[in-house]
Amino acid sequence: MSSQFAAVQPHDVLFGSREKVGPAIDHYASVDRIYYIDDSGIPKTGLALYSALGVSVRDSPQILRAWHRLRDDWLTTHGVPIDFELHTSRFLGGRGRPGGGNPLKIERYRMAQEALDVLGVQPGLSITTVYCDYAGNWREAKAVSYARLLRRLDQQLSLTGERAALVVDGDGSEDLYEHIHHEIRPARIPLPAAQVPAHTSDWLQMADLVAYTACQAIAQMEPKGFMWGWYARHLPKAAPPELC
């Protein structure tokens, strides 16, 4: 994470972990909203997408509390530890033994739908998904998708008069985000996305779930037929994924 970004959005504001809820996010007047972003797609077909969860500084604490109540319930009901990373493709695929246990796939599906329902009812949370399909050129599809997402978010912010920061899943090695940011120069998003590992961030795990769900709604591959309707059903306030 760049020192410039850290100066305006400290560690505990970005990550939203149980131990890092304070100081309150609305103490920081540099931005009005933070977008937490993750990608998904199918490289072999050229499908790439990004989903962004936008949260206002005012509503961030209550959304985190709702998420933590869900994770508390998972611990009680399913034995899934509170700090177990929700990596959706692995989790729904039956991989990983949270807390030493191994919930059945049907239990995992229900848990994922519960999580989507928690996000879907939050009045202070916006969801934006953009996708491109460039057969044989997944890297280009990612670049075009991210650029379109950045322009879309900047348009949304212009309508509300807000300024925003971006946080994306990453280890700091991806130069695409900074390159596209400097190319587009969004008026309402002053800095390129900070890259933060998803295992440290509740917010990015939420974004991973949304992005993976969006991917299945778009791709509609037979093995994931049970997920095709999840995005529309559980995230009713979200606009349909937008094609570049």
Short mmCIF file of N, CA and C in Angstrom, two decimals, residues 1-11 14-15 165-168 170-174 178 181-182 190-197:
data_model
loop_
_atom_site.label_atom_id
_atom_site.label_comp_id
_atom_site.label_asym_id
_atom_site.label_seq_id
_atom_site.Cartn_x
_atom_site.Cartn_y
_atom_site.Cartn_z
N MET A 1 0.85 -1.19 0.00
CA MET A 1 0.00 0.00 0.00
C MET A 1 0.88 1.23 0.00
N SER A 2 0.57 2.20 -0.83
CA SER A 2 1.39 3.40 -0.92
C SER A 2 1.25 4.22 0.34
N SER A 3 2.35 4.92 0.73
CA SER A 3 2.32 5.75 1.92
C SER A 3 1.34 6.90 1.74
N GLN A 4 1.15 7.36 0.49
CA GLN A 4 0.22 8.45 0.23
C GLN A 4 -1.20 8.03 0.58
N PHE A 5 -1.58 6.82 0.19
CA PHE A 5 -2.92 6.34 0.49
C PHE A 5 -3.07 6.09 1.98
N ALA A 6 -2.05 5.47 2.59
CA ALA A 6 -2.15 5.14 4.00
C ALA A 6 -2.31 6.38 4.85
N ALA A 7 -1.81 7.52 4.37
CA ALA A 7 -1.90 8.74 5.16
C ALA A 7 -3.33 9.20 5.33
N VAL A 8 -4.21 8.86 4.38
CA VAL A 8 -5.59 9.32 4.48
C VAL A 8 -6.56 8.22 4.87
N GLN A 9 -6.14 6.94 4.70
CA GLN A 9 -7.03 5.83 5.05
C GLN A 9 -6.21 4.79 5.82
N PRO A 10 -6.18 4.82 7.13
CA PRO A 10 -5.33 3.93 7.90
C PRO A 10 -5.76 2.48 7.82
N HIS A 11 -4.88 1.60 8.28
CA HIS A 11 -5.03 0.14 8.21
C HIS A 11 -6.39 -0.33 8.69
N LEU A 14 -9.33 0.48 6.27
CA LEU A 14 -9.37 -0.29 5.04
C LEU A 14 -9.82 -1.72 5.25
N PHE A 15 -9.32 -2.36 6.29
CA PHE A 15 -9.48 -3.81 6.37
C PHE A 15 -10.83 -4.22 6.90
N ALA A 165 -12.23 6.45 -2.40
CA ALA A 165 -10.99 5.68 -2.45
C ALA A 165 -11.33 4.28 -2.93
N LEU A 166 -10.33 3.61 -3.49
CA LEU A 166 -10.50 2.26 -4.02
C LEU A 166 -9.56 1.30 -3.29
N VAL A 167 -10.07 0.11 -3.00
CA VAL A 167 -9.26 -0.97 -2.43
C VAL A 167 -9.53 -2.22 -3.25
N VAL A 168 -8.46 -2.85 -3.73
CA VAL A 168 -8.62 -4.02 -4.59
C VAL A 168 -7.80 -5.16 -4.02
N GLY A 170 -5.10 -7.74 -3.82
CA GLY A 170 -3.80 -7.83 -4.49
C GLY A 170 -2.66 -7.75 -3.51
N ASP A 171 -1.48 -8.06 -4.01
CA ASP A 171 -0.28 -8.03 -3.18
C ASP A 171 0.66 -6.89 -3.54
N GLY A 172 0.19 -5.97 -4.38
CA GLY A 172 1.01 -4.83 -4.76
C GLY A 172 1.79 -5.02 -6.04
N SER A 173 1.71 -6.21 -6.64
CA SER A 173 2.52 -6.50 -7.82
C SER A 173 1.81 -6.20 -9.14
N GLU A 174 0.52 -5.93 -9.11
CA GLU A 174 -0.24 -5.69 -10.34
C GLU A 174 -0.19 -4.21 -10.69
N GLU A 178 -2.84 0.99 -11.40
CA GLU A 178 -2.23 2.32 -11.40
C GLU A 178 -2.14 2.87 -12.82
N HIS A 181 -5.59 3.97 -13.95
CA HIS A 181 -6.01 5.15 -13.18
C HIS A 181 -5.38 6.42 -13.74
N HIS A 182 -4.09 6.37 -14.02
CA HIS A 182 -3.41 7.54 -14.56
C HIS A 182 -3.86 7.85 -15.98
N PRO A 190 -9.23 10.34 -6.34
CA PRO A 190 -7.94 10.98 -6.47
C PRO A 190 -6.74 10.04 -6.59
N LEU A 191 -6.81 8.83 -6.02
CA LEU A 191 -5.65 7.95 -5.99
C LEU A 191 -5.94 6.59 -6.61
N PRO A 192 -4.94 5.94 -7.19
CA PRO A 192 -5.12 4.58 -7.69
C PRO A 192 -5.52 3.64 -6.56
N ALA A 193 -6.06 2.50 -6.92
CA ALA A 193 -6.50 1.52 -5.92
C ALA A 193 -5.35 1.03 -5.07
N ALA A 194 -5.59 0.96 -3.77
CA ALA A 194 -4.64 0.31 -2.87
C ALA A 194 -4.84 -1.20 -2.99
N GLN A 195 -3.75 -1.93 -3.11
CA GLN A 195 -3.81 -3.39 -3.21
C GLN A 195 -3.63 -4.00 -1.82
N VAL A 196 -4.62 -4.77 -1.40
CA VAL A 196 -4.65 -5.35 -0.06
C VAL A 196 -4.96 -6.84 -0.18
N PRO A 197 -4.24 -7.72 0.49
CA PRO A 197 -4.56 -9.15 0.43
C PRO A 197 -5.94 -9.44 1.01
#
